[in-house]
């Protein structure tokens, strides 16, 4: 019996162990375990991420391929929803966490994501953060987040310069008087208060304070932090202040974010949960993107290897934050995915032209966008291809292993 079994194992290895297959993309892990090797890499199949169905079969990629960046282009919000749902399916299949930052104009995707996660027993993990409903706890941000977000709104170089110079002043006053930095932002960008600030005076808690009458240490500290703002030319200061006033009121009324306490996105990333975030405006979108980028950039290389972050990126932003997000995700080892309109604005297209080795374009027809169909372009070094694909439907199974998807045809 032992010799018969040994002979069977030898013949099976001889038959399957060196069998090669030129798959549409990568050889999936469940076939690699049976001995199939990739005809291009000569390695046993180890792909665990399903990305679609082509005419030649299922399309699989490795996590390392997706870490090189995924970009999605489509005009249809429903198409973007399907992409996000399928990315969450892949994350569940690989026992990974996922953060989905959806469009502010779309309906909350929590229900769709719960349906995808339910076969894996993870529907209870989904956490919804809807800025249009003032979530509790709020999202924790920093002044650096605020600086990056304001710069991302394309308010002009004057506004960015004034914002960078104003934030240290606000930080100092908020810490000294235990006030909200967001409230102080609105107060100090007021025309009258701004002029008084430049002269070395301010009013806070119904108390007038001057650098000349303050203690020696306080006066010196105030003059030092005020110096960068005074060095900005007068006309540029006023132009920048007027641009910032338009968003100061929204910041002061922003109860969905906090500079002192709240949900830390870095901890959410490390926890490996499923989070769906819906911003309420371009400003909150810029703040969420900046916070995601900060969280990823603060991690050690490879620390976010079990995380996916997918962002629907609006054209109103500068595009610089998209590039920073992509770099931070790659450094941390996370899968960074960005969804754009079919034809992004020129400044966005220019910023992202070198980012992302994988691209999905929705396929158009006379009646509009073909549901669940698109063109997949890969420029991964050892796995380049161009395929027409359909997005797969999640199988109804409770098995969270790779073989769960293997049965889908």
GROMACS .gro file of C-alpha atoms in nm:
model
  409
    1UNK     CA    1   0.000   0.000   0.000
    2UNK     CA    2   0.278   0.241   0.092
    3UNK     CA    3   0.460   0.180  -0.237
    4UNK     CA    4   0.137   0.223  -0.433
    5UNK     CA    5   0.065   0.556  -0.262
    6UNK     CA    6   0.424   0.675  -0.317
    7UNK     CA    7   0.392   0.588  -0.684
    8UNK     CA    8   0.065   0.777  -0.708
    9UNK     CA    9   0.222   1.088  -0.548
   10UNK     CA   10   0.521   1.070  -0.782
   11UNK     CA   11   0.304   1.037  -1.091
   12UNK     CA   12   0.076   1.316  -0.974
   13UNK     CA   13   0.373   1.549  -0.919
   14UNK     CA   14   0.519   1.449  -1.255
   15UNK     CA   15   0.189   1.517  -1.427
   16UNK     CA   16   0.087   1.838  -1.252
   17UNK     CA   17   0.397   1.969  -1.076
   18UNK     CA   18   0.556   2.095  -1.394
   19UNK     CA   19   0.240   2.178  -1.587
   20UNK     CA   20   0.247   2.536  -1.705
   21UNK     CA   21  -0.042   2.757  -1.807
   22UNK     CA   22  -0.047   3.099  -1.964
   23UNK     CA   23  -0.336   3.248  -1.767
   24UNK     CA   24  -0.507   3.579  -1.856
   25UNK     CA   25  -0.309   3.733  -1.569
   26UNK     CA   26  -0.178   3.519  -1.279
   27UNK     CA   27  -0.231   3.153  -1.187
   28UNK     CA   28  -0.461   3.139  -0.880
   29UNK     CA   29  -0.342   2.980  -0.560
   30UNK     CA   30  -0.592   2.694  -0.568
   31UNK     CA   31  -0.442   2.579  -0.901
   32UNK     CA   32  -0.089   2.642  -0.777
   33UNK     CA   33  -0.155   2.398  -0.495
   34UNK     CA   34  -0.240   2.139  -0.759
   35UNK     CA   35   0.097   2.195  -0.926
   36UNK     CA   36   0.016   2.450  -1.198
   37UNK     CA   37   0.291   2.696  -1.277
   38UNK     CA   38   0.275   3.031  -1.448
   39UNK     CA   39   0.413   3.012  -1.802
   40UNK     CA   40   0.566   3.362  -1.770
   41UNK     CA   41   0.721   3.340  -1.422
   42UNK     CA   42   0.768   2.957  -1.400
   43UNK     CA   43   0.637   2.979  -1.043
   44UNK     CA   44   0.354   2.784  -0.891
   45UNK     CA   45   0.032   2.985  -0.894
   46UNK     CA   46  -0.003   3.204  -0.586
   47UNK     CA   47  -0.255   3.471  -0.689
   48UNK     CA   48  -0.531   3.524  -0.433
   49UNK     CA   49  -0.706   3.838  -0.558
   50UNK     CA   50  -0.993   3.805  -0.812
   51UNK     CA   51  -1.036   4.111  -1.035
   52UNK     CA   52  -1.280   3.997  -1.301
   53UNK     CA   53  -1.390   3.747  -1.562
   54UNK     CA   54  -1.240   3.760  -1.912
   55UNK     CA   55  -1.342   3.560  -2.219
   56UNK     CA   56  -1.046   3.330  -2.153
   57UNK     CA   57  -1.131   3.270  -1.788
   58UNK     CA   58  -1.101   3.417  -1.443
   59UNK     CA   59  -0.852   3.702  -1.396
   60UNK     CA   60  -0.643   3.679  -1.079
   61UNK     CA   61  -0.366   3.898  -0.943
   62UNK     CA   62  -0.129   3.881  -0.649
   63UNK     CA   63  -0.149   4.128  -0.365
   64UNK     CA   64   0.197   4.252  -0.463
   65UNK     CA   65   0.059   4.347  -0.805
   66UNK     CA   66  -0.221   4.554  -0.655
   67UNK     CA   67   0.020   4.732  -0.420
   68UNK     CA   68   0.170   4.893  -0.730
   69UNK     CA   69  -0.150   5.097  -0.757
   70UNK     CA   70  -0.499   5.057  -0.902
   71UNK     CA   71  -0.686   5.334  -1.087
   72UNK     CA   72  -1.051   5.317  -1.193
   73UNK     CA   73  -1.205   5.547  -1.455
   74UNK     CA   74  -1.581   5.573  -1.506
   75UNK     CA   75  -1.860   5.831  -1.525
   76UNK     CA   76  -2.114   5.597  -1.367
   77UNK     CA   77  -2.152   5.615  -0.987
   78UNK     CA   78  -2.313   5.270  -0.993
   79UNK     CA   79  -2.003   5.135  -1.167
   80UNK     CA   80  -1.782   5.285  -0.897
   81UNK     CA   81  -2.003   5.120  -0.636
   82UNK     CA   82  -1.954   4.780  -0.803
   83UNK     CA   83  -1.577   4.830  -0.811
   84UNK     CA   84  -1.571   4.918  -0.442
   85UNK     CA   85  -1.787   4.617  -0.358
   86UNK     CA   86  -1.559   4.382  -0.549
   87UNK     CA   87  -1.251   4.526  -0.382
   88UNK     CA   88  -1.413   4.462  -0.044
   89UNK     CA   89  -1.491   4.108  -0.162
   90UNK     CA   90  -1.122   4.057  -0.242
   91UNK     CA   91  -1.026   4.200   0.098
   92UNK     CA   92  -1.264   3.959   0.275
   93UNK     CA   93  -1.134   3.670   0.066
   94UNK     CA   94  -0.779   3.751   0.176
   95UNK     CA   95  -0.877   3.826   0.537
   96UNK     CA   96  -0.772   4.189   0.499
   97UNK     CA   97  -0.912   4.518   0.622
   98UNK     CA   98  -1.055   4.782   0.390
   99UNK     CA   99  -1.133   5.153   0.409
  100UNK     CA  100  -1.367   5.283   0.139
  101UNK     CA  101  -1.391   5.661   0.093
  102UNK     CA  102  -1.689   5.706  -0.136
  103UNK     CA  103  -1.824   6.007  -0.323
  104UNK     CA  104  -2.006   6.272  -0.122
  105UNK     CA  105  -2.284   6.271  -0.383
  106UNK     CA  106  -2.353   5.895  -0.371
  107UNK     CA  107  -2.582   5.705  -0.136
  108UNK     CA  108  -2.415   5.543   0.162
  109UNK     CA  109  -2.267   5.208   0.052
  110UNK     CA  110  -2.292   5.030   0.387
  111UNK     CA  111  -2.573   4.797   0.281
  112UNK     CA  112  -2.398   4.686  -0.040
  113UNK     CA  113  -2.073   4.620   0.147
  114UNK     CA  114  -2.257   4.426   0.416
  115UNK     CA  115  -2.403   4.197   0.148
  116UNK     CA  116  -2.053   4.133   0.014
  117UNK     CA  117  -1.907   4.068   0.359
  118UNK     CA  118  -2.193   3.849   0.488
  119UNK     CA  119  -2.079   3.519   0.328
  120UNK     CA  120  -1.748   3.564   0.511
  121UNK     CA  121  -1.916   3.638   0.843
  122UNK     CA  122  -1.779   3.993   0.843
  123UNK     CA  123  -2.093   4.200   0.789
  124UNK     CA  124  -2.091   4.288   1.158
  125UNK     CA  125  -1.745   4.445   1.124
  126UNK     CA  126  -1.854   4.723   0.888
  127UNK     CA  127  -1.826   5.067   1.044
  128UNK     CA  128  -2.006   5.358   0.877
  129UNK     CA  129  -1.871   5.713   0.905
  130UNK     CA  130  -2.119   5.944   0.740
  131UNK     CA  131  -2.013   6.309   0.763
  132UNK     CA  132  -2.357   6.414   0.644
  133UNK     CA  133  -2.500   6.271   0.967
  134UNK     CA  134  -2.235   6.397   1.216
  135UNK     CA  135  -2.084   6.061   1.322
  136UNK     CA  136  -1.991   5.980   1.679
  137UNK     CA  137  -1.711   5.961   1.764
  138UNK     CA  138  -1.578   6.221   1.521
  139UNK     CA  139  -1.276   6.159   1.298
  140UNK     CA  140  -0.949   6.259   1.461
  141UNK     CA  141  -0.742   6.501   1.250
  142UNK     CA  142  -0.434   6.716   1.307
  143UNK     CA  143  -0.334   7.067   1.204
  144UNK     CA  144  -0.110   6.905   0.942
  145UNK     CA  145  -0.424   6.738   0.803
  146UNK     CA  146  -0.593   7.077   0.785
  147UNK     CA  147  -0.293   7.236   0.613
  148UNK     CA  148  -0.276   6.964   0.348
  149UNK     CA  149  -0.653   6.973   0.290
  150UNK     CA  150  -0.664   7.352   0.242
  151UNK     CA  151  -0.374   7.329  -0.004
  152UNK     CA  152  -0.561   7.053  -0.188
  153UNK     CA  153  -0.867   7.273  -0.250
  154UNK     CA  154  -0.689   7.478  -0.518
  155UNK     CA  155  -0.756   7.810  -0.345
  156UNK     CA  156  -0.432   7.953  -0.478
  157UNK     CA  157  -0.076   7.993  -0.349
  158UNK     CA  158  -0.175   8.298  -0.143
  159UNK     CA  159  -0.434   8.101   0.054
  160UNK     CA  160  -0.187   7.815   0.110
  161UNK     CA  161   0.078   8.058   0.237
  162UNK     CA  162  -0.161   8.236   0.475
  163UNK     CA  163  -0.299   7.902   0.596
  164UNK     CA  164   0.050   7.765   0.673
  165UNK     CA  165   0.141   8.082   0.864
  166UNK     CA  166  -0.191   8.106   1.049
  167UNK     CA  167  -0.213   7.749   1.179
  168UNK     CA  168   0.080   7.774   1.428
  169UNK     CA  169  -0.082   8.088   1.575
  170UNK     CA  170  -0.413   7.907   1.612
  171UNK     CA  171  -0.238   7.606   1.769
  172UNK     CA  172  -0.068   7.827   2.027
  173UNK     CA  173  -0.386   8.016   2.122
  174UNK     CA  174  -0.600   7.701   2.131
  175UNK     CA  175  -0.353   7.531   2.364
  176UNK     CA  176  -0.315   7.834   2.588
  177UNK     CA  177  -0.685   7.915   2.625
  178UNK     CA  178  -0.825   7.563   2.575
  179UNK     CA  179  -1.034   7.666   2.277
  180UNK     CA  180  -1.130   7.476   1.963
  181UNK     CA  181  -0.880   7.535   1.684
  182UNK     CA  182  -1.160   7.513   1.427
  183UNK     CA  183  -1.357   7.790   1.603
  184UNK     CA  184  -1.046   8.007   1.625
  185UNK     CA  185  -0.985   7.954   1.253
  186UNK     CA  186  -1.312   8.128   1.173
  187UNK     CA  187  -1.259   8.401   1.430
  188UNK     CA  188  -0.907   8.493   1.319
  189UNK     CA  189  -0.984   8.500   0.945
  190UNK     CA  190  -1.245   8.770   1.006
  191UNK     CA  191  -1.125   9.093   0.845
  192UNK     CA  192  -1.117   9.301   1.165
  193UNK     CA  193  -0.964   9.026   1.380
  194UNK     CA  194  -0.706   8.955   1.111
  195UNK     CA  195  -0.591   9.319   1.106
  196UNK     CA  196  -0.566   9.327   1.485
  197UNK     CA  197  -0.368   9.004   1.478
  198UNK     CA  198  -0.114   9.156   1.240
  199UNK     CA  199  -0.070   9.449   1.476
  200UNK     CA  200   0.010   9.208   1.760
  201UNK     CA  201  -0.331   9.202   1.929
  202UNK     CA  202  -0.618   8.959   1.959
  203UNK     CA  203  -0.939   8.913   2.155
  204UNK     CA  204  -1.023   8.580   2.309
  205UNK     CA  205  -1.274   8.486   2.580
  206UNK     CA  206  -1.375   8.855   2.592
  207UNK     CA  207  -1.021   8.946   2.684
  208UNK     CA  208  -0.795   9.176   2.483
  209UNK     CA  209  -0.435   9.058   2.466
  210UNK     CA  210  -0.139   9.242   2.318
  211UNK     CA  211   0.215   9.129   2.260
  212UNK     CA  212   0.334   9.454   2.417
  213UNK     CA  213   0.140   9.413   2.742
  214UNK     CA  214   0.182   9.037   2.781
  215UNK     CA  215   0.459   8.886   2.989
  216UNK     CA  216   0.807   8.887   2.842
  217UNK     CA  217   0.799   8.518   2.753
  218UNK     CA  218   0.443   8.522   2.616
  219UNK     CA  219   0.505   8.836   2.413
  220UNK     CA  220   0.824   8.694   2.261
  221UNK     CA  221   0.653   8.366   2.175
  222UNK     CA  222   0.360   8.547   2.014
  223UNK     CA  223   0.586   8.770   1.804
  224UNK     CA  224   0.788   8.468   1.690
  225UNK     CA  225   0.483   8.272   1.577
  226UNK     CA  226   0.333   8.583   1.414
  227UNK     CA  227   0.647   8.667   1.213
  228UNK     CA  228   0.583   8.430   0.913
  229UNK     CA  229   0.234   8.578   0.865
  230UNK     CA  230   0.364   8.937   0.869
  231UNK     CA  231   0.636   8.848   0.617
  232UNK     CA  232   0.375   8.767   0.351
  233UNK     CA  233   0.319   9.072   0.125
  234UNK     CA  234   0.007   9.270   0.219
  235UNK     CA  235  -0.186   9.214  -0.104
  236UNK     CA  236  -0.114   8.841  -0.099
  237UNK     CA  237  -0.220   8.819   0.268
  238UNK     CA  238  -0.557   8.976   0.193
  239UNK     CA  239  -0.614   8.761  -0.115
  240UNK     CA  240  -0.531   8.449   0.083
  241UNK     CA  241  -0.751   8.553   0.377
  242UNK     CA  242  -1.053   8.612   0.151
  243UNK     CA  243  -1.008   8.268  -0.004
  244UNK     CA  244  -0.991   8.102   0.339
  245UNK     CA  245  -1.299   8.282   0.475
  246UNK     CA  246  -1.518   8.084   0.235
  247UNK     CA  247  -1.429   7.761   0.421
  248UNK     CA  248  -1.377   7.900   0.773
  249UNK     CA  249  -1.749   7.884   0.852
  250UNK     CA  250  -1.770   7.520   0.743
  251UNK     CA  251  -1.468   7.435   0.958
  252UNK     CA  252  -1.620   7.602   1.266
  253UNK     CA  253  -1.945   7.409   1.218
  254UNK     CA  254  -1.765   7.080   1.154
  255UNK     CA  255  -1.876   6.846   1.433
  256UNK     CA  256  -1.774   6.533   1.241
  257UNK     CA  257  -1.402   6.598   1.295
  258UNK     CA  258  -1.193   6.684   1.598
  259UNK     CA  259  -0.836   6.793   1.665
  260UNK     CA  260  -0.834   6.649   2.016
  261UNK     CA  261  -1.011   6.312   2.022
  262UNK     CA  262  -1.201   6.071   1.800
  263UNK     CA  263  -1.153   5.781   1.561
  264UNK     CA  264  -0.788   5.738   1.465
  265UNK     CA  265  -0.764   5.609   1.106
  266UNK     CA  266  -0.420   5.462   1.172
  267UNK     CA  267  -0.565   5.239   1.445
  268UNK     CA  268  -0.853   5.151   1.213
  269UNK     CA  269  -0.605   5.048   0.944
  270UNK     CA  270  -0.404   4.833   1.185
  271UNK     CA  271  -0.720   4.674   1.329
  272UNK     CA  272  -0.806   4.530   0.987
  273UNK     CA  273  -1.176   4.616   0.998
  274UNK     CA  274  -1.411   4.731   0.723
  275UNK     CA  275  -1.480   5.106   0.722
  276UNK     CA  276  -1.704   5.301   0.483
  277UNK     CA  277  -1.665   5.682   0.485
  278UNK     CA  278  -1.894   5.927   0.309
  279UNK     CA  279  -1.768   6.289   0.311
  280UNK     CA  280  -2.011   6.580   0.297
  281UNK     CA  281  -1.822   6.832   0.081
  282UNK     CA  282  -1.496   6.889  -0.108
  283UNK     CA  283  -1.339   7.016   0.216
  284UNK     CA  284  -1.427   6.705   0.418
  285UNK     CA  285  -1.317   6.486   0.125
  286UNK     CA  286  -0.980   6.662   0.122
  287UNK     CA  287  -0.953   6.621   0.501
  288UNK     CA  288  -1.029   6.247   0.487
  289UNK     CA  289  -0.779   6.189   0.204
  290UNK     CA  290  -0.512   6.387   0.388
  291UNK     CA  291  -0.578   6.188   0.706
  292UNK     CA  292  -0.559   5.854   0.522
  293UNK     CA  293  -0.229   5.964   0.367
  294UNK     CA  294  -0.091   6.073   0.705
  295UNK     CA  295  -0.188   5.742   0.863
  296UNK     CA  296  -0.020   5.540   0.587
  297UNK     CA  297   0.290   5.761   0.578
  298UNK     CA  298   0.340   5.720   0.954
  299UNK     CA  299   0.363   5.340   0.926
  300UNK     CA  300   0.678   5.136   0.887
  301UNK     CA  301   0.738   4.976   0.546
  302UNK     CA  302   0.504   4.681   0.503
  303UNK     CA  303   0.308   4.755   0.822
  304UNK     CA  304  -0.019   4.801   0.627
  305UNK     CA  305   0.029   4.488   0.415
  306UNK     CA  306  -0.312   4.355   0.517
  307UNK     CA  307  -0.507   4.668   0.429
  308UNK     CA  308  -0.684   4.815   0.127
  309UNK     CA  309  -0.777   5.184   0.093
  310UNK     CA  310  -1.007   5.284  -0.193
  311UNK     CA  311  -1.087   5.652  -0.256
  312UNK     CA  312  -1.331   5.809  -0.502
  313UNK     CA  313  -1.124   6.115  -0.598
  314UNK     CA  314  -1.315   6.430  -0.708
  315UNK     CA  315  -1.189   6.661  -0.982
  316UNK     CA  316  -1.226   6.968  -0.757
  317UNK     CA  317  -0.912   6.867  -0.568
  318UNK     CA  318  -0.561   6.944  -0.686
  319UNK     CA  319  -0.442   6.594  -0.773
  320UNK     CA  320  -0.133   6.636  -0.553
  321UNK     CA  321  -0.304   6.449  -0.270
  322UNK     CA  322  -0.372   6.157  -0.506
  323UNK     CA  323  -0.001   6.126  -0.580
  324UNK     CA  324   0.091   6.154  -0.210
  325UNK     CA  325  -0.168   5.893  -0.117
  326UNK     CA  326  -0.034   5.653  -0.380
  327UNK     CA  327   0.325   5.693  -0.256
  328UNK     CA  328   0.227   5.652   0.110
  329UNK     CA  329   0.021   5.339   0.037
  330UNK     CA  330   0.304   5.178  -0.160
  331UNK     CA  331   0.555   5.256   0.117
  332UNK     CA  332   0.332   5.106   0.385
  333UNK     CA  333   0.257   4.801   0.169
  334UNK     CA  334  -0.116   4.875   0.144
  335UNK     CA  335  -0.331   4.837  -0.167
  336UNK     CA  336  -0.404   5.196  -0.271
  337UNK     CA  337  -0.692   5.238  -0.515
  338UNK     CA  338  -0.823   5.560  -0.668
  339UNK     CA  339  -1.148   5.605  -0.862
  340UNK     CA  340  -1.176   5.896  -1.107
  341UNK     CA  341  -1.422   6.022  -1.364
  342UNK     CA  342  -1.381   5.874  -1.712
  343UNK     CA  343  -1.205   6.191  -1.822
  344UNK     CA  344  -1.038   6.349  -1.517
  345UNK     CA  345  -0.966   6.722  -1.514
  346UNK     CA  346  -0.634   6.817  -1.672
  347UNK     CA  347  -0.464   6.899  -1.339
  348UNK     CA  348  -0.571   6.562  -1.193
  349UNK     CA  349  -0.471   6.369  -1.504
  350UNK     CA  350  -0.130   6.538  -1.499
  351UNK     CA  351  -0.077   6.449  -1.132
  352UNK     CA  352  -0.172   6.081  -1.168
  353UNK     CA  353  -0.019   6.005  -1.510
  354UNK     CA  354   0.276   5.818  -1.358
  355UNK     CA  355   0.084   5.649  -1.078
  356UNK     CA  356  -0.076   5.306  -1.077
  357UNK     CA  357   0.037   4.998  -1.268
  358UNK     CA  358  -0.323   4.873  -1.301
  359UNK     CA  359  -0.609   5.061  -1.466
  360UNK     CA  360  -0.974   4.977  -1.519
  361UNK     CA  361  -1.183   5.176  -1.770
  362UNK     CA  362  -1.558   5.135  -1.790
  363UNK     CA  363  -1.672   5.023  -2.134
  364UNK     CA  364  -1.916   5.247  -2.317
  365UNK     CA  365  -2.199   5.155  -2.552
  366UNK     CA  366  -2.482   5.340  -2.728
  367UNK     CA  367  -2.707   5.320  -2.425
  368UNK     CA  368  -2.434   5.453  -2.196
  369UNK     CA  369  -2.208   5.254  -1.967
  370UNK     CA  370  -2.226   4.875  -1.987
  371UNK     CA  371  -2.292   4.743  -1.635
  372UNK     CA  372  -2.009   4.538  -1.486
  373UNK     CA  373  -1.798   4.547  -1.803
  374UNK     CA  374  -1.471   4.727  -1.857
  375UNK     CA  375  -1.120   4.725  -1.998
  376UNK     CA  376  -0.839   4.618  -1.765
  377UNK     CA  377  -0.488   4.742  -1.847
  378UNK     CA  378  -0.186   4.609  -1.657
  379UNK     CA  379   0.167   4.748  -1.685
  380UNK     CA  380   0.305   4.526  -1.410
  381UNK     CA  381   0.659   4.435  -1.520
  382UNK     CA  382   0.618   4.056  -1.546
  383UNK     CA  383   0.242   4.053  -1.603
  384UNK     CA  384   0.138   4.306  -1.872
  385UNK     CA  385  -0.199   4.259  -2.040
  386UNK     CA  386  -0.507   4.434  -2.181
  387UNK     CA  387  -0.834   4.250  -2.125
  388UNK     CA  388  -1.206   4.309  -2.153
  389UNK     CA  389  -1.342   4.195  -1.819
  390UNK     CA  390  -1.664   4.164  -1.629
  391UNK     CA  391  -1.677   4.225  -1.258
  392UNK     CA  392  -1.751   3.897  -1.076
  393UNK     CA  393  -2.050   3.850  -0.851
  394UNK     CA  394  -1.960   3.739  -0.501
  395UNK     CA  395  -2.040   3.368  -0.450
  396UNK     CA  396  -2.290   3.263  -0.187
  397UNK     CA  397  -2.067   3.076   0.053
  398UNK     CA  398  -1.953   3.089   0.412
  399UNK     CA  399  -1.603   2.972   0.322
  400UNK     CA  400  -1.357   3.264   0.346
  401UNK     CA  401  -1.074   3.076   0.176
  402UNK     CA  402  -0.948   3.121  -0.178
  403UNK     CA  403  -1.140   2.816  -0.304
  404UNK     CA  404  -1.464   3.007  -0.245
  405UNK     CA  405  -1.402   3.214  -0.554
  406UNK     CA  406  -1.257   2.929  -0.753
  407UNK     CA  407  -1.603   2.787  -0.820
  408UNK     CA  408  -1.726   3.102  -0.991
  409UNK     CA  409  -1.740   3.079  -1.369
   0.00000   0.00000   0.00000
